[in-house]
Amino acid sequence: AQSVTQLDSHVSVSEGTPVLLRCNYSSSYSPSLFWYVQHPNKGLQLLLKYTSAATLVKGINGFEAEFKKSETSFHLTKPSAHMSDAAEYFCVVSDLTGGGNKLTFGTGTQLKVEL
Amino acid sequence: NAGVTQTPKFQVLKTGQSMTLQCAQDMNHEYMSWYRQDPGMGLRLIHYSVGAGITDQGEVPNGYNVSRSTTEDFPLRLLSAAPSQTSVYFCASSYPPTSGRGHNEQFFGPGTRLTVL
């Protein structure tokens, strides 16, 4: 069985400061890991994904995440927050157990960016 | 391409009514899924399909039916609506997993906000 834990339900940063959104996962097999972003009243958009290639993954809008197997973590970072980054972020794990394309979502981290 | 489209955007039902949420994609994706999003719970998988004629249950399938007669369409039916089904529903589609590269990105529709009174 697979699971994902987002360690913070809310994160607040000042514009221009670094962003760190934490995610730990559990998976029986080599997982695929994703970060999705959801702006208010919108659908979800893919930020980045890890699928067993390079452990440091670069995504859109300056975000990146590092896959650390020993720590079972996939934290999302950005060097400098922008007001437009305010949104909800979901860490997602998927493995091929049982076939299909089943994703398991974390409960989300709400990012607030203040002036 | 329109991507993934969902109708309606908003719906209010009374307890016991039935309805169908529509989902269509024009990207020729084999995989399609339905999720519900509730506050503090992330997205939970209701049903999914790996191709026309093939469907399977997800994490929270009770009270919902699906069918997949074409690659493009994947409707979700609520048989007898209950207040517990008040939620935002998202449809998603993707290509199958790629050998050696794992799962592919899922593309999400804009969602349907359902209220059951």
mmCIF file of C-alpha atoms in Angstrom:
data_model
loop_
_atom_site.group_PDB
_atom_site.id
_atom_site.type_symbol
_atom_site.label_atom_id
_atom_site.label_comp_id
_atom_site.label_asym_id
_atom_site.label_seq_id
_atom_site.Cartn_x
_atom_site.Cartn_y
_atom_site.Cartn_z
ATOM 1 C CA ALA A 1 0.000 0.000 0.000
ATOM 2 C CA GLN A 2 1.148 3.510 -0.696
ATOM 3 C CA SER A 3 0.645 6.639 1.341
ATOM 4 C CA VAL A 4 1.853 10.195 1.521
ATOM 5 C CA THR A 5 2.103 12.613 4.428
ATOM 6 C CA GLN A 6 2.341 16.355 4.032
ATOM 7 C CA LEU A 7 3.831 17.545 7.265
ATOM 8 C CA ASP A 8 2.368 21.064 7.279
ATOM 9 C CA SER A 9 -1.223 21.951 6.519
ATOM 10 C CA HIS A 10 -0.390 25.679 6.310
ATOM 11 C CA VAL A 11 2.850 27.487 5.497
ATOM 12 C CA SER A 12 3.254 31.254 5.527
ATOM 13 C CA VAL A 13 6.259 33.055 4.014
ATOM 14 C CA SER A 14 7.172 36.595 3.049
ATOM 15 C CA GLU A 15 7.559 37.493 -0.597
ATOM 16 C CA GLY A 16 11.154 36.979 -1.692
ATOM 17 C CA THR A 17 11.980 34.400 0.994
ATOM 18 C CA PRO A 18 12.507 30.664 0.420
ATOM 19 C CA VAL A 19 9.657 28.171 0.333
ATOM 20 C CA LEU A 20 9.834 24.656 1.804
ATOM 21 C CA LEU A 21 6.848 22.317 1.634
ATOM 22 C CA ARG A 22 7.509 18.945 3.212
ATOM 23 C CA CYS A 23 6.332 15.549 2.002
ATOM 24 C CA ASN A 24 7.089 12.009 3.168
ATOM 25 C CA TYR A 25 5.885 8.951 1.323
ATOM 26 C CA SER A 26 5.491 5.234 1.779
ATOM 27 C CA SER A 27 5.485 2.821 -1.130
ATOM 28 C CA SER A 28 6.159 -0.864 -1.569
ATOM 29 C CA TYR A 29 7.870 -0.412 -4.907
ATOM 30 C CA SER A 30 9.799 2.272 -6.722
ATOM 31 C CA PRO A 31 7.307 5.087 -6.716
ATOM 32 C CA SER A 32 6.515 7.906 -9.053
ATOM 33 C CA LEU A 33 6.153 11.143 -7.110
ATOM 34 C CA PHE A 34 4.451 14.347 -8.138
ATOM 35 C CA TRP A 35 3.703 17.806 -6.863
ATOM 36 C CA TYR A 36 0.504 19.445 -8.075
ATOM 37 C CA VAL A 37 -0.674 22.986 -7.412
ATOM 38 C CA GLN A 38 -4.262 24.175 -7.123
ATOM 39 C CA HIS A 39 -5.099 27.849 -7.278
ATOM 40 C CA PRO A 40 -8.431 28.935 -5.750
ATOM 41 C CA ASN A 41 -11.477 27.542 -7.585
ATOM 42 C CA LYS A 42 -9.265 25.944 -10.231
ATOM 43 C CA GLY A 43 -8.286 22.438 -11.244
ATOM 44 C CA LEU A 44 -4.915 20.910 -10.457
ATOM 45 C CA GLN A 45 -1.771 21.614 -12.446
ATOM 46 C CA LEU A 46 1.405 19.551 -12.464
ATOM 47 C CA LEU A 47 4.445 21.329 -10.986
ATOM 48 C CA LEU A 48 6.971 18.519 -11.349
ATOM 49 C CA LYS A 49 7.389 14.763 -11.241
ATOM 50 C CA TYR A 50 9.985 12.193 -10.245
ATOM 51 C CA THR A 51 10.029 8.890 -12.109
ATOM 52 C CA SER A 52 13.373 7.251 -11.173
ATOM 53 C CA ALA A 53 15.635 9.468 -13.235
ATOM 54 C CA ALA A 54 17.577 12.354 -11.624
ATOM 55 C CA THR A 55 16.834 12.741 -7.914
ATOM 56 C CA LEU A 56 16.714 16.545 -8.136
ATOM 57 C CA VAL A 57 13.717 17.455 -10.217
ATOM 58 C CA LYS A 58 13.091 20.910 -11.629
ATOM 59 C CA GLY A 59 9.561 22.056 -12.300
ATOM 60 C CA ILE A 60 7.679 25.060 -13.520
ATOM 61 C CA ASN A 61 7.770 28.538 -11.964
ATOM 62 C CA GLY A 62 11.148 27.984 -10.266
ATOM 63 C CA PHE A 63 10.052 25.085 -8.063
ATOM 64 C CA GLU A 64 12.183 22.003 -7.524
ATOM 65 C CA ALA A 65 12.064 18.880 -5.388
ATOM 66 C CA GLU A 66 14.626 16.327 -4.270
ATOM 67 C CA PHE A 67 13.867 12.625 -3.996
ATOM 68 C CA LYS A 68 15.621 11.136 -0.953
ATOM 69 C CA LYS A 69 15.026 7.418 -0.772
ATOM 70 C CA SER A 70 16.839 6.982 2.569
ATOM 71 C CA GLU A 71 14.524 9.559 4.160
ATOM 72 C CA THR A 72 11.448 8.638 2.061
ATOM 73 C CA SER A 73 11.008 12.336 1.403
ATOM 74 C CA PHE A 74 10.159 14.509 -1.580
ATOM 75 C CA HIS A 75 10.203 18.084 -0.286
ATOM 76 C CA LEU A 76 9.256 20.977 -2.567
ATOM 77 C CA THR A 77 11.381 24.132 -2.539
ATOM 78 C CA LYS A 78 11.634 27.492 -4.237
ATOM 79 C CA PRO A 79 14.406 30.013 -3.564
ATOM 80 C CA SER A 80 12.208 33.108 -3.617
ATOM 81 C CA ALA A 81 8.451 33.203 -3.113
ATOM 82 C CA HIS A 82 6.187 35.315 -5.278
ATOM 83 C CA MET A 83 2.672 36.479 -4.474
ATOM 84 C CA SER A 84 1.367 34.346 -7.335
ATOM 85 C CA ASP A 85 2.646 31.214 -5.561
ATOM 86 C CA ALA A 86 -0.142 31.455 -2.996
ATOM 87 C CA ALA A 87 -2.138 28.267 -3.564
ATOM 88 C CA GLU A 88 -2.665 24.764 -2.243
ATOM 89 C CA TYR A 89 0.021 22.196 -3.006
ATOM 90 C CA PHE A 90 -0.440 18.450 -3.124
ATOM 91 C CA CYS A 91 2.235 15.790 -2.904
ATOM 92 C CA VAL A 92 1.182 12.653 -4.776
ATOM 93 C CA VAL A 93 2.587 9.132 -4.885
ATOM 94 C CA SER A 94 1.876 6.425 -7.387
ATOM 95 C CA ASP A 95 3.206 2.967 -7.956
ATOM 96 C CA LEU A 96 2.316 0.254 -10.401
ATOM 97 C CA THR A 97 0.959 -2.169 -7.804
ATOM 98 C CA GLY A 98 -2.255 -3.666 -9.112
ATOM 99 C CA GLY A 99 -2.022 -1.834 -12.416
ATOM 100 C CA GLY A 100 -3.913 1.259 -13.368
ATOM 101 C CA ASN A 101 -2.758 4.773 -12.753
ATOM 102 C CA LYS A 102 -3.917 5.190 -9.173
ATOM 103 C CA LEU A 103 -2.602 8.213 -7.391
ATOM 104 C CA THR A 104 -2.592 8.730 -3.638
ATOM 105 C CA PHE A 105 -2.809 12.375 -2.637
ATOM 106 C CA GLY A 106 -1.560 14.037 0.491
ATOM 107 C CA THR A 107 -3.968 16.233 2.391
ATOM 108 C CA GLY A 108 -2.454 19.399 0.964
ATOM 109 C CA THR A 109 -0.396 22.360 2.173
ATOM 110 C CA GLN A 110 -1.882 25.821 1.899
ATOM 111 C CA LEU A 111 0.870 28.308 1.035
ATOM 112 C CA LYS A 112 0.319 31.925 2.021
ATOM 113 C CA VAL A 113 2.672 34.602 0.709
ATOM 114 C CA GLU A 114 2.733 37.921 2.511
ATOM 115 C CA LEU A 115 4.178 41.241 1.447
ATOM 116 C CA ASN B 1 -7.327 20.924 -27.759
ATOM 117 C CA ALA B 2 -9.954 21.534 -25.103
ATOM 118 C CA GLY B 3 -8.176 19.139 -22.707
ATOM 119 C CA VAL B 4 -10.444 17.672 -20.010
ATOM 120 C CA THR B 5 -13.917 19.178 -19.821
ATOM 121 C CA GLN B 6 -16.501 18.651 -17.108
ATOM 122 C CA THR B 7 -20.170 19.554 -16.952
ATOM 123 C CA PRO B 8 -21.943 20.953 -15.081
ATOM 124 C CA LYS B 9 -19.729 23.369 -13.120
ATOM 125 C CA PHE B 10 -22.219 23.594 -10.266
ATOM 126 C CA GLN B 11 -25.140 21.406 -9.227
ATOM 127 C CA VAL B 12 -27.567 21.297 -6.321
ATOM 128 C CA LEU B 13 -29.487 18.089 -5.673
ATOM 129 C CA LYS B 14 -32.002 16.929 -3.133
ATOM 130 C CA THR B 15 -31.376 13.777 -1.151
ATOM 131 C CA GLY B 16 -32.382 10.731 -3.187
ATOM 132 C CA GLN B 17 -32.089 12.346 -6.606
ATOM 133 C CA SER B 18 -29.821 10.842 -9.236
ATOM 134 C CA MET B 19 -27.614 12.597 -11.742
ATOM 135 C CA THR B 20 -24.661 12.131 -14.059
ATOM 136 C CA LEU B 21 -21.486 14.197 -14.029
ATOM 137 C CA GLN B 22 -20.001 14.382 -17.487
ATOM 138 C CA CYS B 23 -16.305 14.184 -18.330
ATOM 139 C CA ALA B 24 -14.691 14.243 -21.753
ATOM 140 C CA GLN B 25 -11.110 14.481 -23.019
ATOM 141 C CA ASP B 26 -9.754 15.040 -26.501
ATOM 142 C CA MET B 27 -6.145 13.941 -25.935
ATOM 143 C CA ASN B 28 -6.724 10.254 -26.755
ATOM 144 C CA HIS B 29 -5.741 9.268 -23.216
ATOM 145 C CA GLU B 30 -6.424 5.684 -22.264
ATOM 146 C CA TYR B 31 -6.519 6.300 -18.515
ATOM 147 C CA MET B 32 -9.314 8.297 -16.889
ATOM 148 C CA SER B 33 -10.216 8.785 -13.233
ATOM 149 C CA TRP B 34 -12.768 10.431 -10.975
ATOM 150 C CA TYR B 35 -11.772 12.045 -7.674
ATOM 151 C CA ARG B 36 -13.621 13.874 -4.986
ATOM 152 C CA GLN B 37 -12.043 16.682 -2.988
ATOM 153 C CA ASP B 38 -13.136 17.426 0.545
ATOM 154 C CA PRO B 39 -11.563 19.989 2.904
ATOM 155 C CA GLY B 40 -8.499 18.660 4.701
ATOM 156 C CA MET B 41 -8.615 15.313 2.890
ATOM 157 C CA GLY B 42 -6.872 15.926 -0.408
ATOM 158 C CA LEU B 43 -8.287 14.131 -3.431
ATOM 159 C CA ARG B 44 -9.654 10.612 -3.106
ATOM 160 C CA LEU B 45 -10.085 8.234 -6.023
ATOM 161 C CA ILE B 46 -13.664 7.129 -6.706
ATOM 162 C CA HIS B 47 -13.378 5.045 -9.893
ATOM 163 C CA TYR B 48 -10.898 4.753 -12.704
ATOM 164 C CA SER B 49 -10.610 3.268 -16.173
ATOM 165 C CA VAL B 50 -7.582 1.994 -18.087
ATOM 166 C CA GLY B 51 -9.377 1.919 -21.421
ATOM 167 C CA ALA B 52 -12.751 1.716 -23.131
ATOM 168 C CA GLY B 53 -14.866 -1.011 -21.566
ATOM 169 C CA ILE B 54 -12.619 -1.369 -18.479
ATOM 170 C CA THR B 55 -13.381 0.246 -15.136
ATOM 171 C CA ASP B 56 -12.402 -0.429 -11.548
ATOM 172 C CA GLN B 57 -13.099 0.886 -8.074
ATOM 173 C CA GLY B 58 -10.926 3.328 -6.246
ATOM 174 C CA GLU B 59 -10.784 4.251 -2.595
ATOM 175 C CA VAL B 60 -14.355 5.585 -2.144
ATOM 176 C CA PRO B 61 -16.629 3.948 -4.766
ATOM 177 C CA ASN B 62 -19.840 3.487 -2.768
ATOM 178 C CA GLY B 63 -22.822 5.375 -4.162
ATOM 179 C CA TYR B 64 -21.204 5.970 -7.555
ATOM 180 C CA ASN B 65 -21.255 4.128 -10.888
ATOM 181 C CA VAL B 66 -19.132 4.603 -13.997
ATOM 182 C CA SER B 67 -18.945 3.242 -17.500
ATOM 183 C CA ARG B 68 -16.484 3.796 -20.342
ATOM 184 C CA SER B 69 -18.010 3.109 -23.721
ATOM 185 C CA THR B 70 -15.598 5.370 -25.628
ATOM 186 C CA THR B 71 -12.032 6.564 -25.103
ATOM 187 C CA GLU B 72 -13.216 10.165 -24.854
ATOM 188 C CA ASP B 73 -16.010 9.983 -22.269
ATOM 189 C CA PHE B 74 -16.127 8.818 -18.658
ATOM 190 C CA PRO B 75 -19.400 9.783 -16.936
ATOM 191 C CA LEU B 76 -19.907 9.449 -13.181
ATOM 192 C CA ARG B 77 -23.398 8.544 -11.964
ATOM 193 C CA LEU B 78 -24.763 9.251 -8.531
ATOM 194 C CA LEU B 79 -27.493 6.693 -7.986
ATOM 195 C CA SER B 80 -29.290 8.206 -4.984
ATOM 196 C CA ALA B 81 -27.621 11.372 -3.768
ATOM 197 C CA ALA B 82 -26.803 11.784 -0.084
ATOM 198 C CA PRO B 83 -25.537 14.847 1.828
ATOM 199 C CA SER B 84 -22.228 12.992 2.356
ATOM 200 C CA GLN B 85 -21.667 13.285 -1.396
ATOM 201 C CA THR B 86 -21.464 17.063 -1.191
ATOM 202 C CA SER B 87 -18.005 17.689 -2.597
ATOM 203 C CA VAL B 88 -15.984 18.966 -5.522
ATOM 204 C CA TYR B 89 -15.526 16.317 -8.192
ATOM 205 C CA PHE B 90 -12.555 16.209 -10.535
ATOM 206 C CA CYS B 91 -12.067 14.114 -13.624
ATOM 207 C CA ALA B 92 -8.539 13.397 -14.852
ATOM 208 C CA SER B 93 -6.930 11.641 -17.791
ATOM 209 C CA SER B 94 -3.460 10.456 -18.741
ATOM 210 C CA TYR B 95 -1.426 8.150 -20.951
ATOM 211 C CA PRO B 96 -0.566 4.746 -19.489
ATOM 212 C CA PRO B 97 2.642 4.372 -17.475
ATOM 213 C CA THR B 98 5.782 4.475 -19.621
ATOM 214 C CA SER B 99 8.169 1.571 -19.336
ATOM 215 C CA GLY B 100 11.184 2.659 -17.327
ATOM 216 C CA ARG B 101 9.766 6.100 -16.647
ATOM 217 C CA GLY B 102 6.796 5.355 -14.425
ATOM 218 C CA HIS B 103 3.523 7.171 -14.373
ATOM 219 C CA ASN B 104 2.636 10.042 -16.606
ATOM 220 C CA GLU B 105 1.102 13.378 -15.696
ATOM 221 C CA GLN B 106 -2.630 13.387 -15.091
ATOM 222 C CA PHE B 107 -4.546 16.258 -16.672
ATOM 223 C CA PHE B 108 -7.414 17.534 -14.562
ATOM 224 C CA GLY B 109 -10.703 19.099 -15.516
ATOM 225 C CA PRO B 110 -11.943 22.297 -13.828
ATOM 226 C CA GLY B 111 -14.202 20.411 -11.415
ATOM 227 C CA THR B 112 -17.907 20.138 -10.592
ATOM 228 C CA ARG B 113 -19.094 21.574 -7.288
ATOM 229 C CA LEU B 114 -21.979 19.420 -6.027
ATOM 230 C CA THR B 115 -24.235 20.216 -3.087
ATOM 231 C CA VAL B 116 -26.734 17.671 -1.808
ATOM 232 C CA LEU B 117 -29.431 19.054 0.456
#
